[in-house]
PDB file of C-alpha atoms in Angstrom:
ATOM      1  CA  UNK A   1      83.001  84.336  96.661  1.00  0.00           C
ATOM      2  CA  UNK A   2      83.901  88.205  96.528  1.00  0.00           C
ATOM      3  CA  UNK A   3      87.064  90.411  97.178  1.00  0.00           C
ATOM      4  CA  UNK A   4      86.983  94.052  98.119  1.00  0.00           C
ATOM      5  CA  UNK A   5      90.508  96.273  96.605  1.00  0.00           C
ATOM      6  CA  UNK A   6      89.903  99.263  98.755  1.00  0.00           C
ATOM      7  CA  UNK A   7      91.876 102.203 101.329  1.00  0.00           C
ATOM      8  CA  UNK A   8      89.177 101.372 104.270  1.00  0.00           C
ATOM      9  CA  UNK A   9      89.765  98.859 107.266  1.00  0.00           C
ATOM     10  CA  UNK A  10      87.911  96.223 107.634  1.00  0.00           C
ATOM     11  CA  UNK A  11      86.122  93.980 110.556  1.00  0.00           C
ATOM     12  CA  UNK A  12      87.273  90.626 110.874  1.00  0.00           C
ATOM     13  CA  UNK A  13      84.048  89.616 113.080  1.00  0.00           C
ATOM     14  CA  UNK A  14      81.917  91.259 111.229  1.00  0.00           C
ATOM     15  CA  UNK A  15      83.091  89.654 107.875  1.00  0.00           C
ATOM     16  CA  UNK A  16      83.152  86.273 109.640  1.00  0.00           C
ATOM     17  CA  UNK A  17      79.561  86.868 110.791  1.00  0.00           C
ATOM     18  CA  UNK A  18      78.670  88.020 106.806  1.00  0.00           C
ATOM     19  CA  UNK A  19      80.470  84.783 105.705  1.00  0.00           C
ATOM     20  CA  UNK A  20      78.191  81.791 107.412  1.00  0.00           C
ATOM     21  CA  UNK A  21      74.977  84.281 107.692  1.00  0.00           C
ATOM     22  CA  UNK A  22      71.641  82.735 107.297  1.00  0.00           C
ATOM     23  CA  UNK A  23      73.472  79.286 106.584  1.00  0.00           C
ATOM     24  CA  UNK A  24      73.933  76.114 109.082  1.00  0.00           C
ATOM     25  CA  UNK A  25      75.610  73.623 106.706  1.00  0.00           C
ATOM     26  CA  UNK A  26      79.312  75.435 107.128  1.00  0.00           C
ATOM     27  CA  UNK A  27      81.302  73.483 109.737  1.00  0.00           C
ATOM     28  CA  UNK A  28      84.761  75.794 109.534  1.00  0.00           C
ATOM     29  CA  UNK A  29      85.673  79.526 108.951  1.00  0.00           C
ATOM     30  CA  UNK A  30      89.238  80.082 108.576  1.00  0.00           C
ATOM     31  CA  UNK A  31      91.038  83.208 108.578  1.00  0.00           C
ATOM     32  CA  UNK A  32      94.097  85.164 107.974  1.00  0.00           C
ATOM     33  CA  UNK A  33      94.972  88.840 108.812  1.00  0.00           C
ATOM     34  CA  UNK A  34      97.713  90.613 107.554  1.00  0.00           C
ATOM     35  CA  UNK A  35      99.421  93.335 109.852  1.00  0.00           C
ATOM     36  CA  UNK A  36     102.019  96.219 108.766  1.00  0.00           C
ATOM     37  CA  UNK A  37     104.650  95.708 111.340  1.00  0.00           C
ATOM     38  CA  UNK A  38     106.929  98.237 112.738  1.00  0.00           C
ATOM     39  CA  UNK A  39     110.364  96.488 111.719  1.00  0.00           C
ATOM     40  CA  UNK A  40     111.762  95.506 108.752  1.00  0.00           C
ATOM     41  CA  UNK A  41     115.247  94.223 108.112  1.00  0.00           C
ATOM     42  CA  UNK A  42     115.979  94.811 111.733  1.00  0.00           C
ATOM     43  CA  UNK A  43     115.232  99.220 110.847  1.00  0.00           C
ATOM     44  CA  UNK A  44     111.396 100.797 112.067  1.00  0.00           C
ATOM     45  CA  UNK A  45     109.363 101.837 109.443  1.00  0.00           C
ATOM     46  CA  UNK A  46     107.146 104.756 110.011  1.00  0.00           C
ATOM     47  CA  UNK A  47     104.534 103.578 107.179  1.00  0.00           C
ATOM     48  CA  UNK A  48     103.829 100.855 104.538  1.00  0.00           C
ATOM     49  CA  UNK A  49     102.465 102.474 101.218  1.00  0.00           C
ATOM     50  CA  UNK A  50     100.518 100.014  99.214  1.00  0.00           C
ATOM     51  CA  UNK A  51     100.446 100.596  95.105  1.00  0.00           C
ATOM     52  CA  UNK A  52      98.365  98.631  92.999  1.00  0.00           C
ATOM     53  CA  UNK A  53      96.999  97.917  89.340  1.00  0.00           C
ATOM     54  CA  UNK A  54      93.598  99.081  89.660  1.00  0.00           C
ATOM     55  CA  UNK A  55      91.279  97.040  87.740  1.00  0.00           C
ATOM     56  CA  UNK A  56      94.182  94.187  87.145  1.00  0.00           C
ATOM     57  CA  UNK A  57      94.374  93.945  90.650  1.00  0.00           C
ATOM     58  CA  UNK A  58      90.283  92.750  91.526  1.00  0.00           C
ATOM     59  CA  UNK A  59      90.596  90.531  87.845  1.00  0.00           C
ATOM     60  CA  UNK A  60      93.650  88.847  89.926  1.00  0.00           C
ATOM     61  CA  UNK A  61      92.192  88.130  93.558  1.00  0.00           C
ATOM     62  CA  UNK A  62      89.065  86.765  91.286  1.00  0.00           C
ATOM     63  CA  UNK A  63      91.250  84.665  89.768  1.00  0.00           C
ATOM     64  CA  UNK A  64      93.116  83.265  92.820  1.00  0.00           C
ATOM     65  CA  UNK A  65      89.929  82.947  94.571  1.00  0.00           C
ATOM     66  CA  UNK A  66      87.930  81.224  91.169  1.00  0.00           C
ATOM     67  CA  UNK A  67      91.200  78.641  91.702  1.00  0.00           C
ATOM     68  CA  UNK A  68      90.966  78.013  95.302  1.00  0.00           C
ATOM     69  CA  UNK A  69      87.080  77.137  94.910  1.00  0.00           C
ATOM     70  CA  UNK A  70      87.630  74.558  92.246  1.00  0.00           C
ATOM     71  CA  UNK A  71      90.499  72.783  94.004  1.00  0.00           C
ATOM     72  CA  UNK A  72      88.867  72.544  98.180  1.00  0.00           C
ATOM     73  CA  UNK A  73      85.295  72.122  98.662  1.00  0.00           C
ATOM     74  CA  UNK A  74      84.580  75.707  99.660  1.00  0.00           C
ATOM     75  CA  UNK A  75      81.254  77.047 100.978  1.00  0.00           C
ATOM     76  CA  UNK A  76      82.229  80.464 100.863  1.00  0.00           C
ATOM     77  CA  UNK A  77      85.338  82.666 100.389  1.00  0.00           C
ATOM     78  CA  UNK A  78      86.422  86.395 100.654  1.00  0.00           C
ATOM     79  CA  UNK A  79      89.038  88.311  99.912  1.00  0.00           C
ATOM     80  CA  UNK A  80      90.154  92.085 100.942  1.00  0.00           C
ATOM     81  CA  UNK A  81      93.174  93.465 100.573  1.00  0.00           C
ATOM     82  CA  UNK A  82      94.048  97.221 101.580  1.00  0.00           C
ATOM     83  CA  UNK A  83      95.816 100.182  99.578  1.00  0.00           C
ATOM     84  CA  UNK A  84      97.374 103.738 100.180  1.00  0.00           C
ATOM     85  CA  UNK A  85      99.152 104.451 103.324  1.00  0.00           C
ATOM     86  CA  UNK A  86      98.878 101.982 106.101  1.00  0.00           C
ATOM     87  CA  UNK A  87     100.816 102.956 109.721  1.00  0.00           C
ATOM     88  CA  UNK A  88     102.280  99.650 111.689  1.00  0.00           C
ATOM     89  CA  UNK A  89      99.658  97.687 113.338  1.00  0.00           C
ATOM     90  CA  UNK A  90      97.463  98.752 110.545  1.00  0.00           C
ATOM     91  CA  UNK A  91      95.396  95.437 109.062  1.00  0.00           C
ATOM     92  CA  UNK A  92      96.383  94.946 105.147  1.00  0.00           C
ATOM     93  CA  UNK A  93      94.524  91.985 103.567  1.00  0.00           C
ATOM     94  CA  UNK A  94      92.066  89.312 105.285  1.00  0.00           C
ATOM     95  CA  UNK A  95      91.345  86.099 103.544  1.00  0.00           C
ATOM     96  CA  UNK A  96      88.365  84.113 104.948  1.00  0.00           C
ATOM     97  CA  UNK A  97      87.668  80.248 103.828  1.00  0.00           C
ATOM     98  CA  UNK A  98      84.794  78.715 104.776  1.00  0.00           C
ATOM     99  CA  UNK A  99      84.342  74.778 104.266  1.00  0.00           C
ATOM    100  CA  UNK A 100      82.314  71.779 106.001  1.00  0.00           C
ATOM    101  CA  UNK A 101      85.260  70.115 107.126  1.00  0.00           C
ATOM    102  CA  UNK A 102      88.591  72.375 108.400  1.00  0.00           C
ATOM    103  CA  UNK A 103      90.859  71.278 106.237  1.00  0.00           C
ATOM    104  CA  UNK A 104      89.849  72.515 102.869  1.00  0.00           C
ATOM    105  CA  UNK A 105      89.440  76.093 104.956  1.00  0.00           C
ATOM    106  CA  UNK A 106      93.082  75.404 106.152  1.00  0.00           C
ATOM    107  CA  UNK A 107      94.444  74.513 102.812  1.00  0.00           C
ATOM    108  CA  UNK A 108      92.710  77.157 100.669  1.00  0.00           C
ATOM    109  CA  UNK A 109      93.236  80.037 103.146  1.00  0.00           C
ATOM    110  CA  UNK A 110      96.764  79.072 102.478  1.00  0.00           C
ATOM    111  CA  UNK A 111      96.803  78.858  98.924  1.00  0.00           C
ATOM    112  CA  UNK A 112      95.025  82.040  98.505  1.00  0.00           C
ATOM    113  CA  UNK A 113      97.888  83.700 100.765  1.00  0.00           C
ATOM    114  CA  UNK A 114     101.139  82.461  98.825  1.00  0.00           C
ATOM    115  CA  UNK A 115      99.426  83.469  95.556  1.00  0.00           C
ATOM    116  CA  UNK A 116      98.522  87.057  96.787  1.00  0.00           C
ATOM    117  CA  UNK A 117     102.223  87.663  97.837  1.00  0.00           C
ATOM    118  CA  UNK A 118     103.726  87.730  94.611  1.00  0.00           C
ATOM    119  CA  UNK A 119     100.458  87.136  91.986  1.00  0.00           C
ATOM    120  CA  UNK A 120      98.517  90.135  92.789  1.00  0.00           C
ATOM    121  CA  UNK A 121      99.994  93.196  91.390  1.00  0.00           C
ATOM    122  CA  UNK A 122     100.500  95.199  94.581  1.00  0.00           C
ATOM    123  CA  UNK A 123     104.217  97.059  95.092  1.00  0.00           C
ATOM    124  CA  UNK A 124     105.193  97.837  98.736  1.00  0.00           C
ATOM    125  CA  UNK A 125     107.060 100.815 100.182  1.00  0.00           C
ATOM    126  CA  UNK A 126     108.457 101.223 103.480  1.00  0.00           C
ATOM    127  CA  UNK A 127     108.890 104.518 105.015  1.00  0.00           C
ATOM    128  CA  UNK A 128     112.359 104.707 106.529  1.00  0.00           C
ATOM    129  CA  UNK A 129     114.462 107.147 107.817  1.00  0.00           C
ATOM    130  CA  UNK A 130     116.259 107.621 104.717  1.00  0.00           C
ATOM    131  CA  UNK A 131     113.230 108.163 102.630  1.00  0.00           C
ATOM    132  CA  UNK A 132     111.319 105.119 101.499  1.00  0.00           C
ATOM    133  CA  UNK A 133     112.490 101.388  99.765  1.00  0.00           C
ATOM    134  CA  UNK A 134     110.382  99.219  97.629  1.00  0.00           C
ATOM    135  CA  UNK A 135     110.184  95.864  99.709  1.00  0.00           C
ATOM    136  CA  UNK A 136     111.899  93.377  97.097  1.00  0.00           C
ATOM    137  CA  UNK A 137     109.823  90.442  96.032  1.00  0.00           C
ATOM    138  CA  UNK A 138     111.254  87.115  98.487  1.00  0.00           C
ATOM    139  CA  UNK A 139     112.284  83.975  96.783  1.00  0.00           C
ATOM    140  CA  UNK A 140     110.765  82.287  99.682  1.00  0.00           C
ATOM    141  CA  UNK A 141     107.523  83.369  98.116  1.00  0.00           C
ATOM    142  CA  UNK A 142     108.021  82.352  94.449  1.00  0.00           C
ATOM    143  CA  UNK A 143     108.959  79.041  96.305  1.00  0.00           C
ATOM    144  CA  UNK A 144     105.867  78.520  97.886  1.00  0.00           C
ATOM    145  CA  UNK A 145     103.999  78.625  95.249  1.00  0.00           C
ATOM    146  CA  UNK A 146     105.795  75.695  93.577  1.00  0.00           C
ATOM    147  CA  UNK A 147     104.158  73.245  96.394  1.00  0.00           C
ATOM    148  CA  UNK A 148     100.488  74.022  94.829  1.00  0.00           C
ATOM    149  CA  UNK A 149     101.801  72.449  91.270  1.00  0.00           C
TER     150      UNK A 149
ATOM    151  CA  UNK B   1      98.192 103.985  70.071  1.00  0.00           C
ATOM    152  CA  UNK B   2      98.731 102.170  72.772  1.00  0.00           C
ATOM    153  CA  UNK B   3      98.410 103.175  76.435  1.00  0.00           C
ATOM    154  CA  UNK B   4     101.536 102.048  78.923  1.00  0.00           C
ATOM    155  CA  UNK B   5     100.916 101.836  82.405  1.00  0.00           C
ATOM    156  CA  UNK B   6     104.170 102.120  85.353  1.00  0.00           C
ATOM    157  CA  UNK B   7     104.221 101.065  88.477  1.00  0.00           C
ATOM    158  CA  UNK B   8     106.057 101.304  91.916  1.00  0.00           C
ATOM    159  CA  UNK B   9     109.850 101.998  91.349  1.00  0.00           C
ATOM    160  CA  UNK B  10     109.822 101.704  87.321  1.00  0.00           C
ATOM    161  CA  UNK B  11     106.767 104.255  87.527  1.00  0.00           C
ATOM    162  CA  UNK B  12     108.799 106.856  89.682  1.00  0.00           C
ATOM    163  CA  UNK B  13     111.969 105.982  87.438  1.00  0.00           C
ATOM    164  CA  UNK B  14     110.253 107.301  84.283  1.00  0.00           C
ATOM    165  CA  UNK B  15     108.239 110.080  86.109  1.00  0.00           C
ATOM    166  CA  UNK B  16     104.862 109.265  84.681  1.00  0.00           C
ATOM    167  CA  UNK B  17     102.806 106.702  85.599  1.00  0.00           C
ATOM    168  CA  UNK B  18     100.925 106.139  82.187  1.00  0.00           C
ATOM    169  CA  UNK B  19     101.413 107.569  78.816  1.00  0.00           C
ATOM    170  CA  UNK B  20     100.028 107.197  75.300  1.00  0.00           C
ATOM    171  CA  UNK B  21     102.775 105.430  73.234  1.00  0.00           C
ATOM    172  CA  UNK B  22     102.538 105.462  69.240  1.00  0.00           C
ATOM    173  CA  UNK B  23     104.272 102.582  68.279  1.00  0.00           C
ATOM    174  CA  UNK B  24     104.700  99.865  65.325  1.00  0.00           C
ATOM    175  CA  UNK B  25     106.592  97.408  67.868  1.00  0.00           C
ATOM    176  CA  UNK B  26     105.402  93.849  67.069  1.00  0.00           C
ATOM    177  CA  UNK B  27     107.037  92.215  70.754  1.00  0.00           C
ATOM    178  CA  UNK B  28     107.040  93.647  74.397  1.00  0.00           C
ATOM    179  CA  UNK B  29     110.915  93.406  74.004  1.00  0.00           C
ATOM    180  CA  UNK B  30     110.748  95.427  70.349  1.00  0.00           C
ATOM    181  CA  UNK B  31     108.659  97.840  72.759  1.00  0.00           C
ATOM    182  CA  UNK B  32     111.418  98.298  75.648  1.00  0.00           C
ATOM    183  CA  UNK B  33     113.988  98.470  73.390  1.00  0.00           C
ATOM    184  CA  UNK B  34     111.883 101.246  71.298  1.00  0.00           C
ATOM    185  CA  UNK B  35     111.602 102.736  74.449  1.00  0.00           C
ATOM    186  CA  UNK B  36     115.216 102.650  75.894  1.00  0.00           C
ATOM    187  CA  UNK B  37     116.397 104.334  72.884  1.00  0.00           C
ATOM    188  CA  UNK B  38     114.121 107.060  73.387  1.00  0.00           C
ATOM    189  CA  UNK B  39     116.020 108.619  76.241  1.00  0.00           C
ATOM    190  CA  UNK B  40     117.651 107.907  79.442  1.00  0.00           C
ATOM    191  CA  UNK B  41     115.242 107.723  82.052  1.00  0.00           C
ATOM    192  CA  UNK B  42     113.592 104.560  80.209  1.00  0.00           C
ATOM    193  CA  UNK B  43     117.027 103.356  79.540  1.00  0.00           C
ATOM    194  CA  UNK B  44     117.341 103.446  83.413  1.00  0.00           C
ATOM    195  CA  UNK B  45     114.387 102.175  84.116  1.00  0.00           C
ATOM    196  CA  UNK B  46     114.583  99.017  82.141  1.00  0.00           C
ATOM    197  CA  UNK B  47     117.937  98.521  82.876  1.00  0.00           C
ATOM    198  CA  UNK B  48     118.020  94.864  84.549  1.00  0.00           C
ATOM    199  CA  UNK B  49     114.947  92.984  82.671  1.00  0.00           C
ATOM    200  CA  UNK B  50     115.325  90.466  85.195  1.00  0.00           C
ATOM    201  CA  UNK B  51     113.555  93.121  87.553  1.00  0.00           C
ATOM    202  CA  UNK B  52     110.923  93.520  85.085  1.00  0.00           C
ATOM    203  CA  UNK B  53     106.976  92.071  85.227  1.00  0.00           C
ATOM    204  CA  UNK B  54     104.657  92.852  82.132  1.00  0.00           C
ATOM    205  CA  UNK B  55     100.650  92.714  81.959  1.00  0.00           C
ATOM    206  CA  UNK B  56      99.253  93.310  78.418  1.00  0.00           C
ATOM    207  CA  UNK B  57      95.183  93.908  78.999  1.00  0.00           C
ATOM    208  CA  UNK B  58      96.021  93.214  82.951  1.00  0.00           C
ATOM    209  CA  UNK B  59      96.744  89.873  82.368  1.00  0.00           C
ATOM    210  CA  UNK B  60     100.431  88.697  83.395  1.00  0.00           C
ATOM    211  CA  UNK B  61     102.562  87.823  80.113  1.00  0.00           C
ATOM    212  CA  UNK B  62     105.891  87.789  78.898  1.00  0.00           C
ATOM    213  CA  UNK B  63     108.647  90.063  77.208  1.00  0.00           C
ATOM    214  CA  UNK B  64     108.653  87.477  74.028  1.00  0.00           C
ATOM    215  CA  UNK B  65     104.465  88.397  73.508  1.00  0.00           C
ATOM    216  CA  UNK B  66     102.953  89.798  70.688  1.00  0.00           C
ATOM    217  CA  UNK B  67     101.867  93.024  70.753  1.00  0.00           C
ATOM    218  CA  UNK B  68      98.836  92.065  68.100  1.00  0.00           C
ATOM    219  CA  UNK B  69      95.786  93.539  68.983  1.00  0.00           C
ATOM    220  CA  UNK B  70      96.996  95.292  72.801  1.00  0.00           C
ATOM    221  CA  UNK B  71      95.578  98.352  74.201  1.00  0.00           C
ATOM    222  CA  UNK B  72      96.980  98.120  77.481  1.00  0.00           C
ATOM    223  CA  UNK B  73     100.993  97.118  78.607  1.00  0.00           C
ATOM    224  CA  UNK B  74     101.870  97.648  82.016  1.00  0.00           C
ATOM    225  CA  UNK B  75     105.111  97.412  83.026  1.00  0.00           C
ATOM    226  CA  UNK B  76     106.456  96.943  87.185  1.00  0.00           C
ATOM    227  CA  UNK B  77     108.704  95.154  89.252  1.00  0.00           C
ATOM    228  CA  UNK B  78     107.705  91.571  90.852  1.00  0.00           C
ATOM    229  CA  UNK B  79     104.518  91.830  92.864  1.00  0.00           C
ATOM    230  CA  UNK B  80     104.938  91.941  96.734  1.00  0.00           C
ATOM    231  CA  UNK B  81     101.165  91.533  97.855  1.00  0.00           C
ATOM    232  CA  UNK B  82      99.525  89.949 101.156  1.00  0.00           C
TER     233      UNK B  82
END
């Protein structure tokens, strides 16, 4: 288990290779990437700036990923999520589940995702032409965390 | 002496992003209101409490919590992570 809060990209190979290093007994790695895009309610954005809660914020993804690992049989997990200034295309946040079988990988990769988006105390703000707008939290998240209860 | 922490568009509403507050408020709502009578740019800030997310020792809690023992209160709008 570990999760990285920081401005730097990352390397989704090379954390997959770091994950199942030195070990033979893992029989899936699954991952997610999250990508700034260039739209967003049908206007380009010229940047994504990423806030956060430092020190709340790696207490939180510890959290999330302490409650994925009790609830799938997890071989290893990881966490990074970006901050600062990201440009579209840019990666944001990779989470990486590693189990013998794929579908606790599946499962917790998921789980880990819907309680990022609106548990982990990151703001969003889209530069637009008109300045910048805080992306507003979706109900469609809150929702799916409901499923996990 | 308690430190408050802002964040995102609450944080550029009250132009700081953390202050030292000296306060006898027993509740996170005694604080906002102690806060919103101060002056206006608080008042606008915590306007719609509905909008609102608090943290006391960056740990999520709620407006009705006791202030008891707190060093840290962080107030923001809902998270949009991932």
């Amino acid at each position: 288990m570990s999760v990285s809060v920081q401005a730097d990209d990352f390397d989704v190979g090379a954390e997959i290779i770091a994950l199942s290093a030195g070990r033979t007994d893992i029989g899936a790695v699954v991952t997610f990437t999250g990508l700034v895009r260039d739209m967003a309610g049908g206007k380009p954005i010229s940047d994504m700036e990423l806030e956060h809660y430092p020190g709340m914020t790696e207490k939180a993804l510890e959290k999330i990923e302490a409650e994925a690992n009790a609830r799938w049989d997890l071989q290893a997990s990881r966490i990074i999520h970006r901050y600062g200034k990201l440009t579209p295309g840019a990666q944001i946040v990779l989470v990486a589940t590693a189990s013998p079988h794929r579908g606790d990988a599946f499962e917790a990769a998921e789980f880990i995702m819907d309680f990022l988006k609106s548990r982990a105390p990151f703001w969003k703000k889209e530069g637009t032409a008109d300045g910048g707008k805080w992306v507003d939290a979706r109900d469609a998240d809150e929702d799916a965390l409901n499923r996990w209860s | 002496m308690m430190q408050v922490l802002y964040f995102a568009w609450v944080r550029e509403r009250i132009g700081v992003p953390r202050e030292d507050v000296e306060t006898s408020a027993q509740t996170v709502a005694d604080l906002v209101a102690e806060l919103r009578g101060r002056e206006e740019r608080y008042d606008l800030a915590f306007s719609d409490m509905s909008a609102i997310r608090v943290a006391l020792d960056q740990e999520l809690s709620d407006m009705s919590a006791s202030l008891a023992g707190v060093r840290e209160v962080a107030f923001f709008p809902p998270m949009t992570g991932g």
